[in-house]
Short mmCIF file of C-alpha atoms in Angstrom, two decimals:
data_model
loop_
_atom_site.label_atom_id
_atom_site.label_comp_id
_atom_site.label_asym_id
_atom_site.label_seq_id
_atom_site.Cartn_x
_atom_site.Cartn_y
_atom_site.Cartn_z
CA MET A 1103 42.73 -69.06 15.56
CA GLU A 1104 39.22 -69.84 15.17
CA PRO A 1105 37.09 -67.68 12.59
CA SER A 1106 34.64 -66.73 15.19
CA THR A 1107 37.37 -65.57 17.36
CA THR A 1108 38.86 -63.54 14.78
CA MET A 1109 35.74 -61.87 13.94
CA HIS A 1110 35.12 -61.13 17.26
CA SER A 1111 38.38 -59.31 17.72
CA GLU A 1112 38.05 -57.43 14.51
CA LEU A 1113 34.50 -56.45 15.39
CA SER A 1114 35.52 -55.33 18.76
CA LYS A 1115 38.29 -52.91 17.59
CA GLU A 1116 35.75 -51.39 14.85
CA ILE A 1117 33.36 -50.92 17.83
CA LYS A 1118 35.81 -49.26 20.16
CA ALA A 1119 36.80 -46.96 17.34
CA LEU A 1120 32.98 -46.06 16.85
CA GLN A 1121 32.54 -45.58 20.40
CA LEU A 1122 35.28 -43.02 20.67
CA THR A 1123 33.88 -41.18 17.63
CA MET A 1124 30.76 -41.17 19.38
CA ASP A 1125 32.15 -39.96 22.53
CA ARG A 1126 33.91 -37.00 20.45
CA LEU A 1127 30.35 -36.01 19.11
CA ILE A 1128 29.04 -36.04 22.84
CA GLN A 1129 32.02 -33.58 24.19
CA GLN A 1130 31.08 -31.29 21.40
CA ALA A 1131 27.67 -31.51 21.88
CA GLU A 1132 28.36 -30.86 25.56
CA GLU A 1133 30.67 -27.91 24.90
CA ASP A 1134 27.77 -26.25 22.66
CA ARG A 1135 25.43 -26.65 25.37
CA LYS A 1136 27.64 -25.11 27.66
CA SER A 1137 28.09 -22.08 25.20
CA TRP A 1138 24.59 -21.88 25.06
CA LYS A 1139 23.75 -22.08 28.88
CA LYS A 1140 26.45 -19.13 29.32
CA VAL A 1141 24.58 -17.03 26.99
CA GLU A 1142 21.37 -17.40 29.00
CA GLU A 1143 22.74 -16.85 32.35
CA ASP A 1144 24.68 -13.68 31.05
CA SER A 1145 21.10 -12.63 29.67
CA ARG A 1146 19.33 -13.31 32.94
CA LEU A 1147 22.08 -11.13 34.77
CA ARG A 1148 21.80 -8.35 32.32
CA LEU A 1149 17.80 -8.29 31.96
CA ALA A 1150 17.79 -8.02 35.68
CA GLN A 1151 19.18 -4.80 35.54
CA ILE A 1152 17.03 -3.23 32.80
CA LYS A 1153 14.05 -1.24 33.74
CA SER A 1154 10.67 -2.83 32.82
CA LYS A 1155 9.91 0.16 30.70
CA ILE A 1156 11.71 0.79 27.46
CA ARG A 1157 11.68 3.51 25.17
CA LEU A 1158 12.54 3.82 21.46
CA ASN A 1159 13.28 6.54 18.93
CA VAL A 1160 11.64 5.28 15.56
CA GLY A 1161 12.47 7.62 12.80
CA GLY A 1162 12.06 10.42 15.25
CA THR A 1163 8.65 9.13 17.18
CA ILE A 1164 9.28 8.20 20.79
CA PHE A 1165 7.80 4.62 21.83
CA SER A 1166 7.45 3.34 25.28
CA THR A 1167 7.08 -0.16 25.67
CA SER A 1168 7.75 -2.87 28.00
CA LYS A 1169 10.86 -5.18 28.63
CA THR A 1170 8.40 -8.16 28.49
CA THR A 1171 7.03 -7.35 25.05
CA LEU A 1172 10.59 -6.89 23.41
CA MET A 1173 11.76 -10.11 25.16
CA ARG A 1174 8.81 -12.30 23.92
CA PHE A 1175 10.74 -13.76 21.09
CA PRO A 1176 14.04 -15.39 22.45
CA VAL A 1177 16.63 -14.72 19.54
CA THR A 1178 16.30 -11.27 18.09
CA VAL A 1179 17.68 -7.84 17.71
CA PHE A 1180 15.56 -6.55 20.41
CA SER A 1181 16.42 -9.85 22.85
CA VAL A 1182 20.14 -9.14 22.02
CA MET A 1183 20.08 -5.61 22.31
CA LEU A 1184 18.59 -5.94 25.89
CA SER A 1185 20.22 -8.96 27.16
CA THR A 1186 23.78 -7.87 26.27
CA ASN A 1187 26.07 -5.15 27.22
CA ILE A 1188 26.79 -4.09 23.42
CA TRP A 1189 24.39 -1.37 23.36
CA THR A 1190 23.83 1.14 25.90
CA PRO A 1191 21.77 3.96 24.75
CA ASP A 1192 23.28 6.59 27.06
CA ALA A 1193 26.79 5.73 25.61
CA TYR A 1194 25.36 6.90 22.20
CA GLY A 1195 23.82 10.16 23.06
CA GLY A 1196 20.46 8.62 23.31
CA ASP A 1197 19.36 9.85 26.72
CA GLY A 1198 18.25 6.09 27.62
CA ILE A 1199 16.28 5.97 24.26
CA TYR A 1200 17.48 3.23 21.67
CA PHE A 1201 17.11 4.70 18.02
CA PHE A 1202 16.27 2.94 15.03
CA ASP A 1203 16.25 4.21 11.53
CA ARG A 1204 12.95 2.75 10.50
CA ASN A 1205 9.35 3.97 9.64
CA ALA A 1206 7.28 5.01 12.84
CA HIS A 1207 4.20 3.84 11.48
CA VAL A 1208 5.32 0.25 10.77
CA MET A 1209 6.54 0.14 14.40
CA ASP A 1210 3.29 0.32 15.85
CA HIS A 1211 2.41 -2.72 14.16
CA VAL A 1212 5.47 -4.59 15.16
CA LEU A 1213 4.92 -3.74 18.92
CA ASP A 1214 1.21 -5.02 18.59
CA TYR A 1215 2.46 -8.37 16.98
CA MET A 1216 5.05 -8.67 19.66
CA ALA A 1217 2.97 -7.78 22.60
CA ASN A 1218 0.02 -10.30 21.37
CA GLY A 1219 2.10 -12.80 19.67
CA TRP A 1220 -0.45 -12.40 16.38
CA ILE A 1221 -1.95 -9.70 14.41
CA ARG A 1222 -4.92 -10.05 12.11
CA THR A 1223 -3.57 -9.24 8.52
CA GLU A 1224 -7.26 -8.03 7.19
CA ILE A 1225 -6.85 -4.96 9.17
CA LEU A 1226 -3.67 -3.86 7.63
CA SER A 1227 -3.43 -2.38 4.02
CA PRO A 1228 -1.37 -4.43 1.53
CA GLN A 1229 1.25 -1.79 1.88
CA ASP A 1230 1.30 -1.94 5.52
CA LEU A 1231 1.75 -5.74 5.58
CA LYS A 1232 4.59 -5.86 3.17
CA SER A 1233 6.01 -3.25 5.50
CA LEU A 1234 5.55 -4.98 8.64
CA LYS A 1235 6.80 -8.38 7.23
CA ASP A 1236 10.17 -6.28 5.86
CA ASP A 1237 10.47 -4.88 9.58
CA LEU A 1238 10.08 -8.35 11.39
CA ALA A 1239 12.73 -9.56 9.09
CA TYR A 1240 14.89 -6.66 9.99
CA PHE A 1241 14.60 -7.30 13.24
CA GLU A 1242 14.86 -11.07 12.95
CA ILE A 1243 11.46 -11.63 14.59
CA PRO A 1244 10.09 -15.24 13.58
CA TYR A 1245 6.35 -15.19 12.04
CA TYR A 1246 4.06 -17.48 10.07
CA GLU A 1247 1.05 -16.18 7.81
CA ASP A 1248 -2.07 -18.28 8.57
CA THR A 1249 -3.98 -17.42 5.31
CA SER A 1250 -6.99 -19.25 6.28
CA THR A 1251 -7.31 -17.36 9.56
CA LYS A 1252 -5.90 -14.28 7.98
CA VAL A 1253 -3.83 -13.98 10.92
CA LEU A 1254 0.12 -13.23 11.25
CA ARG A 1255 1.39 -15.38 14.19
CA ALA A 1256 4.36 -16.70 16.10
CA PRO A 1257 5.45 -20.09 14.86
CA ILE A 1258 4.42 -22.91 16.84
CA ALA A 1259 8.18 -23.99 17.63
CA VAL A 1260 8.52 -20.42 19.12
CA GLU A 1261 5.49 -20.61 21.27
CA VAL A 1262 6.80 -24.09 22.57
CA GLU A 1263 10.28 -22.90 23.52
CA ASN A 1264 8.77 -19.85 25.49
CA GLN A 1265 6.99 -22.48 27.71
CA GLN A 1266 9.97 -24.65 28.58
CA SER A 1267 12.63 -23.20 30.76
CA ASN A 1268 15.65 -25.18 29.23
CA PRO A 1269 14.68 -27.34 26.24
CA GLU A 1270 18.20 -28.24 25.43
CA MET A 1271 18.76 -29.67 28.70
CA LYS A 1272 16.16 -32.42 28.05
CA TYR A 1273 17.86 -33.38 24.75
CA TYR A 1274 21.52 -33.74 26.40
CA GLU A 1275 20.21 -35.85 29.25
CA SER A 1276 18.96 -38.38 26.97
CA LEU A 1277 21.93 -38.31 25.02
CA ARG A 1278 24.19 -39.06 28.20
CA ASP A 1279 21.72 -41.86 28.82
CA LEU A 1280 22.23 -43.12 25.34
CA GLY A 1281 26.15 -42.76 25.47
CA GLU A 1282 26.42 -44.59 28.56
CA LYS A 1283 24.01 -47.56 27.61
CA THR A 1284 26.03 -47.52 24.39
CA GLY A 1285 29.22 -47.75 26.23
CA LYS A 1286 28.06 -50.83 28.36
CA ASP A 1287 27.03 -52.78 25.19
CA VAL A 1288 30.46 -52.34 23.66
CA ASN A 1289 31.92 -55.48 25.44
CA LEU A 1290 31.00 -58.34 23.13
CA GLU A 1291 30.20 -61.67 25.04
CA LEU A 1292 31.13 -64.56 23.05
CA ASP A 1293 28.79 -67.39 23.38
CA PRO A 1294 31.00 -70.48 22.90
CA GLU A 1295 28.23 -72.73 21.68
CA HIS A 1296 26.82 -70.18 19.31
CA PRO A 1297 29.61 -67.60 18.54
CA GLN A 1298 28.58 -66.12 15.37
CA GLN A 1299 25.03 -65.86 16.90
CA SER A 1300 25.91 -64.21 19.67
CA ILE A 1301 28.06 -61.87 17.93
CA ALA A 1302 25.58 -60.77 15.37
CA VAL A 1303 23.08 -60.10 18.48
CA SER A 1304 25.47 -57.96 19.95
CA VAL A 1305 26.56 -56.09 17.00
CA ASN A 1306 22.85 -55.53 16.07
CA ALA A 1307 22.23 -54.05 19.75
CA ILE A 1308 25.00 -51.88 19.69
CA PHE A 1309 24.55 -50.22 16.12
CA ASP A 1310 20.93 -49.79 16.93
CA GLN A 1311 22.00 -47.55 19.87
CA CYS A 1312 24.79 -45.75 18.06
CA LEU A 1313 22.13 -44.88 15.62
CA LYS A 1314 19.72 -43.67 18.02
CA LEU A 1315 22.47 -41.88 19.59
CA SER A 1316 23.56 -40.22 16.22
CA SER A 1317 20.18 -39.19 15.66
CA SER A 1318 19.68 -37.41 18.91
CA LEU A 1319 23.14 -35.69 18.69
CA HIS A 1320 22.17 -34.19 15.48
CA GLY A 1321 18.94 -32.81 16.62
CA ALA A 1322 20.06 -31.30 19.52
CA SER A 1323 23.63 -30.21 18.36
CA PHE A 1324 22.14 -28.57 15.15
CA ASP A 1325 19.54 -26.80 17.43
CA VAL A 1326 22.16 -25.43 19.71
CA LYS A 1327 24.45 -24.38 17.21
CA HIS A 1328 22.13 -22.75 15.18
CA LYS A 1329 20.96 -20.47 18.25
CA LEU A 1330 24.82 -19.82 18.93
CA GLN A 1331 25.27 -18.88 15.41
CA LYS A 1332 22.27 -16.70 15.12
CA TRP A 1333 23.30 -15.00 18.73
CA ARG A 1334 26.72 -14.02 17.32
CA HIS A 1335 25.04 -12.77 14.30
CA LEU A 1336 22.88 -10.41 16.19
CA GLU A 1337 25.34 -9.33 18.47
CA GLU A 1338 27.06 -7.90 15.28
CA LYS A 1339 24.11 -6.41 14.20
CA VAL A 1340 23.27 -5.00 17.45
CA SER A 1341 26.87 -3.36 17.61
CA ALA A 1342 26.30 -1.91 13.88
CA LEU A 1343 22.69 -0.49 14.81
CA ALA A 1344 24.38 1.00 18.29
CA ALA A 1345 27.18 2.46 16.28
CA ALA A 1346 24.63 4.17 13.78
CA SER A 1347 22.60 5.71 16.39
CA ALA A 1348 25.05 7.93 17.25
CA ASP A 1349 24.84 9.47 13.74
CA GLN A 1350 21.44 10.85 13.94
CA ILE A 1351 20.44 13.43 11.57
CA LYS A 1352 17.00 15.38 11.79
CA LEU A 1353 15.56 16.87 8.68
CA GLU A 1354 13.06 19.44 8.32
CA PHE A 1355 10.99 19.38 5.02
CA ARG A 1356 8.86 22.89 5.46
CA SER A 1357 8.18 22.18 9.24
CA ARG A 1358 7.79 18.45 9.18
CA MET A 1359 10.57 16.82 11.00
CA PHE A 1360 12.33 13.52 10.12
CA THR A 1361 15.08 11.43 11.73
CA THR A 1362 17.35 9.36 10.06
CA CYS A 1363 21.24 8.53 10.26
CA LYS A 1364 23.83 9.77 8.16
CA ARG A 1365 24.53 6.32 6.35
CA THR A 1366 20.95 6.30 5.34
CA LEU A 1367 21.51 9.69 3.43
CA MET A 1368 24.93 8.87 2.33
CA LYS A 1369 23.42 6.30 -0.02
CA THR A 1370 22.59 8.89 -2.50
CA PRO A 1371 24.90 11.50 -4.23
CA TRP A 1372 22.86 14.53 -3.22
CA PHE A 1373 22.51 14.00 0.16
CA GLU A 1374 26.18 12.82 0.30
CA ALA A 1375 27.19 16.33 -1.11
CA GLN A 1376 25.07 17.98 1.20
CA VAL A 1377 26.17 16.65 4.25
CA SER A 1378 29.52 17.80 4.19
CA ARG A 1379 28.37 21.25 3.68
CA TRP A 1380 25.23 21.66 6.19
CA GLU A 1381 24.67 23.87 8.84
CA PRO A 1382 21.75 22.65 11.29
CA ASP A 1383 19.52 25.27 12.76
CA PRO A 1384 20.70 26.25 15.95
CA ASP A 1385 17.26 26.14 17.86
CA SER A 1386 15.94 22.72 16.40
CA GLY A 1387 19.16 21.11 15.41
CA ALA A 1388 17.44 19.91 12.17
CA TYR A 1389 18.63 20.52 8.45
CA PHE A 1390 16.10 22.45 6.52
CA ILE A 1391 15.50 21.52 3.06
CA ASP A 1392 12.75 23.63 1.34
CA ARG A 1393 10.82 20.48 -0.76
CA ASN A 1394 7.38 19.20 -0.15
CA PRO A 1395 7.23 16.25 2.65
CA ARG A 1396 4.70 14.49 0.80
CA PHE A 1397 7.19 11.72 -0.46
CA ILE A 1398 9.83 12.04 2.08
CA ASP A 1399 8.84 8.81 4.03
CA LEU A 1400 8.55 6.80 1.04
CA ILE A 1401 12.28 7.98 -0.19
CA LEU A 1402 13.96 7.46 3.45
CA ASP A 1403 12.05 3.91 3.46
CA PHE A 1404 13.93 3.30 0.12
CA LEU A 1405 17.19 4.59 1.32
CA ARG A 1406 16.92 2.31 4.35
CA THR A 1407 15.68 -0.87 2.67
CA GLY A 1408 16.77 -0.68 -1.02
CA THR A 1409 13.00 -1.49 -1.83
CA TRP A 1410 9.92 0.85 -3.09
CA ASN A 1411 6.70 0.45 -1.29
CA THR A 1412 4.74 2.27 -3.72
CA ASP A 1413 1.12 -0.08 -3.46
CA SER A 1414 -0.65 2.93 -1.40
CA ILE A 1415 0.23 5.64 -3.60
CA ASP A 1416 -2.35 7.05 -6.19
CA LYS A 1417 -0.63 5.97 -9.58
CA LYS A 1418 -1.50 9.40 -10.77
CA LEU A 1419 1.13 10.77 -8.66
CA LEU A 1420 3.94 8.57 -9.84
CA PRO A 1421 5.35 11.31 -12.36
CA GLU A 1422 5.54 13.94 -9.26
CA LEU A 1423 7.50 11.19 -7.25
CA GLU A 1424 9.53 10.32 -10.32
CA GLU A 1425 10.31 14.31 -10.46
CA GLU A 1426 11.29 14.33 -6.84
CA LEU A 1427 13.81 11.36 -7.20
CA GLU A 1428 15.29 13.37 -10.19
CA TYR A 1429 15.88 16.28 -7.69
CA PHE A 1430 17.44 14.08 -5.24
CA ASN A 1431 19.52 12.13 -7.67
CA ILE A 1432 17.85 8.95 -7.07
CA ASP A 1433 17.84 6.62 -10.40
CA GLU A 1434 16.15 3.60 -8.98
CA SER A 1435 12.52 3.61 -10.37
CA PRO A 1436 9.41 3.28 -8.13
CA VAL A 1437 7.66 1.56 -10.88
CA PRO A 1438 6.92 -2.20 -9.08
CA LEU A 1439 8.32 -5.07 -10.63
CA THR A 1440 6.29 -7.17 -12.82
CA TRP A 1441 6.10 -10.60 -14.94
CA ASP A 1442 6.97 -10.19 -18.53
CA PRO A 1443 3.82 -11.42 -20.40
CA GLN A 1444 6.25 -11.90 -23.56
CA ARG A 1445 8.69 -13.92 -21.78
CA LYS A 1446 6.40 -16.81 -20.21
CA THR A 1447 5.26 -20.41 -21.14
CA PRO A 1448 1.89 -20.79 -22.16
CA GLU A 1449 1.04 -22.80 -19.05
CA ILE A 1450 1.47 -19.72 -17.02
CA VAL A 1451 -1.26 -17.13 -16.22
CA LEU A 1452 -0.33 -13.72 -15.11
CA SER A 1453 -2.67 -11.33 -12.86
CA ASP A 1454 -4.01 -8.23 -14.25
CA ASP A 1455 -1.16 -6.24 -12.40
CA LEU A 1456 1.33 -8.74 -14.05
CA ARG A 1457 2.81 -9.27 -10.27
CA THR A 1458 1.42 -12.70 -9.58
CA ALA A 1459 2.14 -15.58 -11.79
CA THR A 1460 -0.22 -18.74 -11.49
CA LYS A 1461 0.47 -22.24 -13.47
CA THR A 1462 -2.36 -24.81 -13.30
CA ALA A 1463 -1.35 -27.29 -16.03
CA GLY A 1464 -0.09 -30.05 -13.84
CA LEU A 1465 3.31 -31.68 -13.45
CA SER A 1466 6.29 -30.30 -15.79
CA TRP A 1467 9.27 -28.41 -14.86
CA ASN A 1468 9.43 -26.84 -18.45
CA THR A 1469 7.37 -23.84 -17.25
CA SER A 1470 8.93 -20.52 -16.27
CA VAL A 1471 8.16 -16.72 -16.44
CA ILE A 1472 10.75 -13.98 -16.45
CA GLY A 1473 10.48 -10.42 -15.12
CA THR A 1474 10.30 -7.04 -17.45
CA ALA A 1475 13.55 -5.44 -15.53
CA PRO A 1476 16.65 -6.31 -14.03
CA ALA A 1477 16.57 -6.38 -10.08
CA THR A 1478 19.02 -5.66 -7.67
CA LYS A 1479 16.55 -6.63 -4.99
CA VAL A 1480 13.38 -8.99 -5.25
CA ARG A 1481 10.91 -10.62 -2.97
CA TYR A 1482 8.73 -13.44 -3.74
CA THR A 1483 5.72 -14.37 -1.91
CA ILE A 1484 4.50 -17.89 -2.10
CA ILE A 1485 0.71 -17.80 -2.38
CA GLN A 1486 -0.18 -21.54 -3.46
CA GLN A 1487 2.14 -24.52 -4.11
CA THR A 1488 1.83 -28.14 -4.83
CA LYS A 1489 4.26 -30.39 -3.11
CA GLY A 1490 6.81 -27.29 -3.04
CA TYR A 1491 7.56 -28.04 -6.66
CA MET A 1492 8.48 -24.43 -7.26
CA MET A 1493 11.84 -22.47 -7.66
CA VAL A 1494 12.52 -18.69 -7.59
CA GLY A 1495 15.41 -16.81 -8.08
CA LEU A 1496 17.50 -14.53 -10.62
CA ALA A 1497 18.04 -15.11 -14.16
CA PRO A 1498 20.34 -13.53 -17.06
CA GLU A 1499 18.55 -11.48 -19.49
CA THR A 1500 19.61 -14.05 -22.01
CA ALA A 1501 17.51 -16.98 -20.31
CA MET A 1502 14.60 -18.42 -22.28
CA PRO A 1503 11.73 -19.29 -20.19
CA ASN A 1504 10.80 -22.55 -22.20
CA THR A 1505 14.59 -23.76 -21.36
CA ARG A 1506 14.45 -27.52 -19.97
CA SER A 1507 15.71 -27.14 -16.42
CA ILE A 1508 16.41 -23.70 -16.26
CA PHE A 1509 17.34 -23.97 -12.71
CA LEU A 1510 20.44 -25.76 -13.97
CA ALA A 1511 21.01 -23.93 -17.52
CA SER A 1512 20.68 -20.22 -16.59
CA GLY A 1513 20.47 -18.46 -13.25
CA PHE A 1514 20.44 -18.69 -9.57
CA TYR A 1515 17.40 -20.80 -7.64
CA PHE A 1516 15.86 -21.58 -4.36
CA PHE A 1517 14.09 -24.68 -4.40
CA ALA A 1518 10.81 -24.24 -2.05
CA ARG A 1519 10.36 -28.11 -1.63
CA ASN A 1520 13.55 -28.63 0.42
CA GLY A 1521 15.07 -25.23 0.95
CA SER A 1522 17.84 -26.36 -1.47
CA LEU A 1523 19.89 -24.16 -3.98
CA TYR A 1524 20.22 -24.54 -7.57
CA SER A 1525 22.42 -22.73 -10.29
CA GLN A 1526 24.21 -22.34 -13.63
CA ASP A 1527 27.25 -23.05 -11.97
CA GLY A 1528 26.69 -26.33 -10.57
CA HIS A 1529 24.79 -25.96 -7.43
CA ALA A 1530 22.04 -28.89 -7.38
CA ASN A 1531 20.58 -29.74 -4.11
CA THR A 1532 23.04 -27.81 -2.21
CA SER A 1533 22.36 -26.45 1.23
CA PRO A 1534 22.50 -22.76 1.99
CA PRO A 1535 24.94 -21.77 4.79
CA LEU A 1536 22.04 -21.81 7.52
CA GLY A 1537 20.69 -25.26 6.40
CA LYS A 1538 17.75 -26.22 4.33
CA VAL A 1539 14.18 -25.06 5.35
CA SER A 1540 11.45 -25.97 3.14
CA ALA A 1541 9.02 -23.07 2.43
CA GLN A 1542 5.31 -22.91 3.24
CA ASN A 1543 2.52 -21.21 1.49
CA GLY A 1544 2.25 -17.48 2.61
CA GLU A 1545 5.97 -17.46 2.90
CA TRP A 1546 8.26 -14.89 1.41
CA ILE A 1547 11.94 -15.30 -0.03
CA GLU A 1548 14.35 -12.22 -0.78
CA PHE A 1549 16.84 -12.30 -3.05
CA GLU A 1550 19.66 -9.73 -3.20
CA HIS A 1551 22.06 -9.32 -6.05
CA ASP A 1552 25.25 -7.44 -5.01
CA ARG A 1553 26.95 -6.70 -8.29
CA ALA A 1554 30.15 -5.31 -6.51
CA GLU A 1555 30.53 -8.18 -4.20
CA ARG A 1556 29.59 -10.47 -7.12
CA THR A 1557 27.33 -12.19 -4.62
CA ILE A 1558 23.76 -12.98 -4.20
CA TYR A 1559 21.83 -12.74 -0.66
CA MET A 1560 18.90 -14.69 0.53
CA THR A 1561 16.61 -13.47 3.10
CA ARG A 1562 13.56 -15.41 4.80
CA PRO A 1563 11.47 -15.23 7.75
CA ALA A 1564 12.92 -18.56 8.99
CA GLN A 1565 16.31 -17.70 8.54
CA ALA A 1566 18.84 -14.38 8.47
CA ARG A 1567 20.37 -12.82 5.50
CA GLN A 1568 22.76 -15.13 4.39
CA ILE A 1569 25.27 -15.49 1.10
CA VAL A 1570 23.76 -18.29 -1.03
CA PHE A 1571 25.72 -17.62 -4.53
CA GLN A 1572 29.47 -16.26 -4.70
CA ASN A 1573 31.08 -15.32 -7.79
CA VAL A 1574 28.17 -14.36 -9.72
CA PRO A 1575 28.72 -12.96 -13.21
CA ASP A 1576 28.71 -8.93 -13.18
CA ILE A 1577 25.73 -8.99 -15.43
CA ASP A 1578 22.13 -7.74 -15.18
CA LEU A 1579 19.91 -10.58 -13.56
CA ARG A 1580 16.13 -10.49 -13.85
CA PRO A 1581 13.52 -12.09 -11.58
CA CYS A 1582 12.49 -15.91 -12.69
CA VAL A 1583 9.94 -18.39 -10.99
CA THR A 1584 9.85 -21.98 -12.41
CA PHE A 1585 7.19 -24.42 -11.85
CA GLY A 1586 7.30 -28.11 -11.40
CA ASP A 1587 3.67 -28.68 -10.49
CA ASN A 1588 0.77 -26.34 -9.86
CA GLY A 1589 1.29 -23.00 -8.10
CA SER A 1590 1.16 -19.43 -7.53
CA VAL A 1591 3.74 -16.75 -6.68
CA ARG A 1592 3.80 -12.76 -6.30
CA ILE A 1593 6.85 -10.61 -7.05
CA GLU A 1594 7.52 -7.68 -5.05
#
C-alpha cells in the first residue's frame, strides 16, 4: 500500500473520531439550550399571572413596587421569586406580601437602582453605599461601580442581554452551521497527482473548522451552563427565604417596632433563650424589650449579615454600643477591621484610619500587610490596581509580611488579575467553582471563614457565594493583601 494511501486511511479514522467528539459536544450544548429555554418559557407563563404591583415587607416597612422594576435584571432573587411557584406569599402567611429580613432604609436605594439601572454614589454616605452593595450582593443583583462618574450602574453585558430576545439562540444557530460545515469537510478527497498535498489541504480545512466550532461551543455552552447553575442556586435561596418568612417576629423597643425572623435572633444566646419563653403582646403581636432602640437597627443588621457597619456612628458612642452588646451577649466587636502598621513591608503606606493600604514602589511581590485582628468575614474593595497584580485573602497569625511569595507559603488568596486561587495548600492559578473572572477597580471581594466547616467562602458582585477553599486548618486567620505592583485596597 502506498504511504499516501495509508496516511489517508489513518487520518480519515482520526478525523471521524474527532467529528464524533464534536457531535457529542454539540448535543450537550443543545440539551443545555433546551433546558434554559424551558426555564424561560415557564417564567413567562408564571409572570403573566403576577400582578403588576408587588408589595414587599422589609424589616417591618411595607414597600410597593412594580413587576417591571423587580424583573429588570434577568437572574436575581427577585426574578426567580416572581418567575417560579417556589414562593407564594399567601402560603406563608404574608397576605400577598413578600417578607425580607433586611434593612428597610437600604431597600429604598436598592429599588432606585433597579428602577433606573443606575444610582449616583455621591448622594450616598459611605455607610449607605456599603450597605447598598451588601444588599445588591444579597439579592444577587449585578452592578459596576464607575468611580470616574461616581455612578453605580448595570454591567454592559446585562444591558445588552436585556435588549436581545434570545441571545443564546444566535450562538447555537452558528454552532449548527459550523457543525454541518465540519461534517461536509470530513470526507478527504485524495488527488492522485498530489496525494500528500491534497491531504494536507483537507486536514488544515477540517481542523480550522473544528477549532472555530470548539471556540463557539465553549462560549455558548459556558454561558448557558452558568445561567442554569445560577438559576438552580437561586431557586434554593428563594425556597429558604420563603420558609424564613413564615417565622417573622415583631419586636418592640420602647414603642418602636422592628420585624425580623426567628433564625436571625437565634444567632445570639440572649435572644435564643428568650424566644422559648416569650409571650407576645396580644394587641400588637410584638415581643416587648425595655431597652433603648438607638442601636437595634445596627444590631439586627449585624445578626443578619455577620458584619458591622459602624462608619456612620459617632465614635464617642462606641462604648455605649459595646455595653448594649454585652447585655445581649454578643461577643463580636463593632470596632472596624484595620491594617497593622507593625506588620507591613516598608513599601506599603496606610491611610490615617488604617483601613486603606497603598503600594507605589513598583513591581515586586515581596510587599504585604496583615490585619490587626483575626476575622471570620472580611471585605476588600479594590480602589486602584496596576494590571491586576494584587492578591487578597486570609493569612495565619504566624504569617510574616516580608515572606517571598506569601500567597504560596502562608494563607489563602484570590488573584485579582485573572480571578484564580492561590494557597499554602497547593492552589496555584486554580479556578474557583464558578470560573475565573478578573477583578476591576471599584469591585469588592468578600472572604468568609467558617471554622466549623473548615471552609472559606468567597462572594463577589460578578459571582454568587461559593466555597473556594476546603479542609482549612482550625486556626485564626487575619486579613492579608500582597501587591505585585502599585495598587490600593481598602478593608471592611
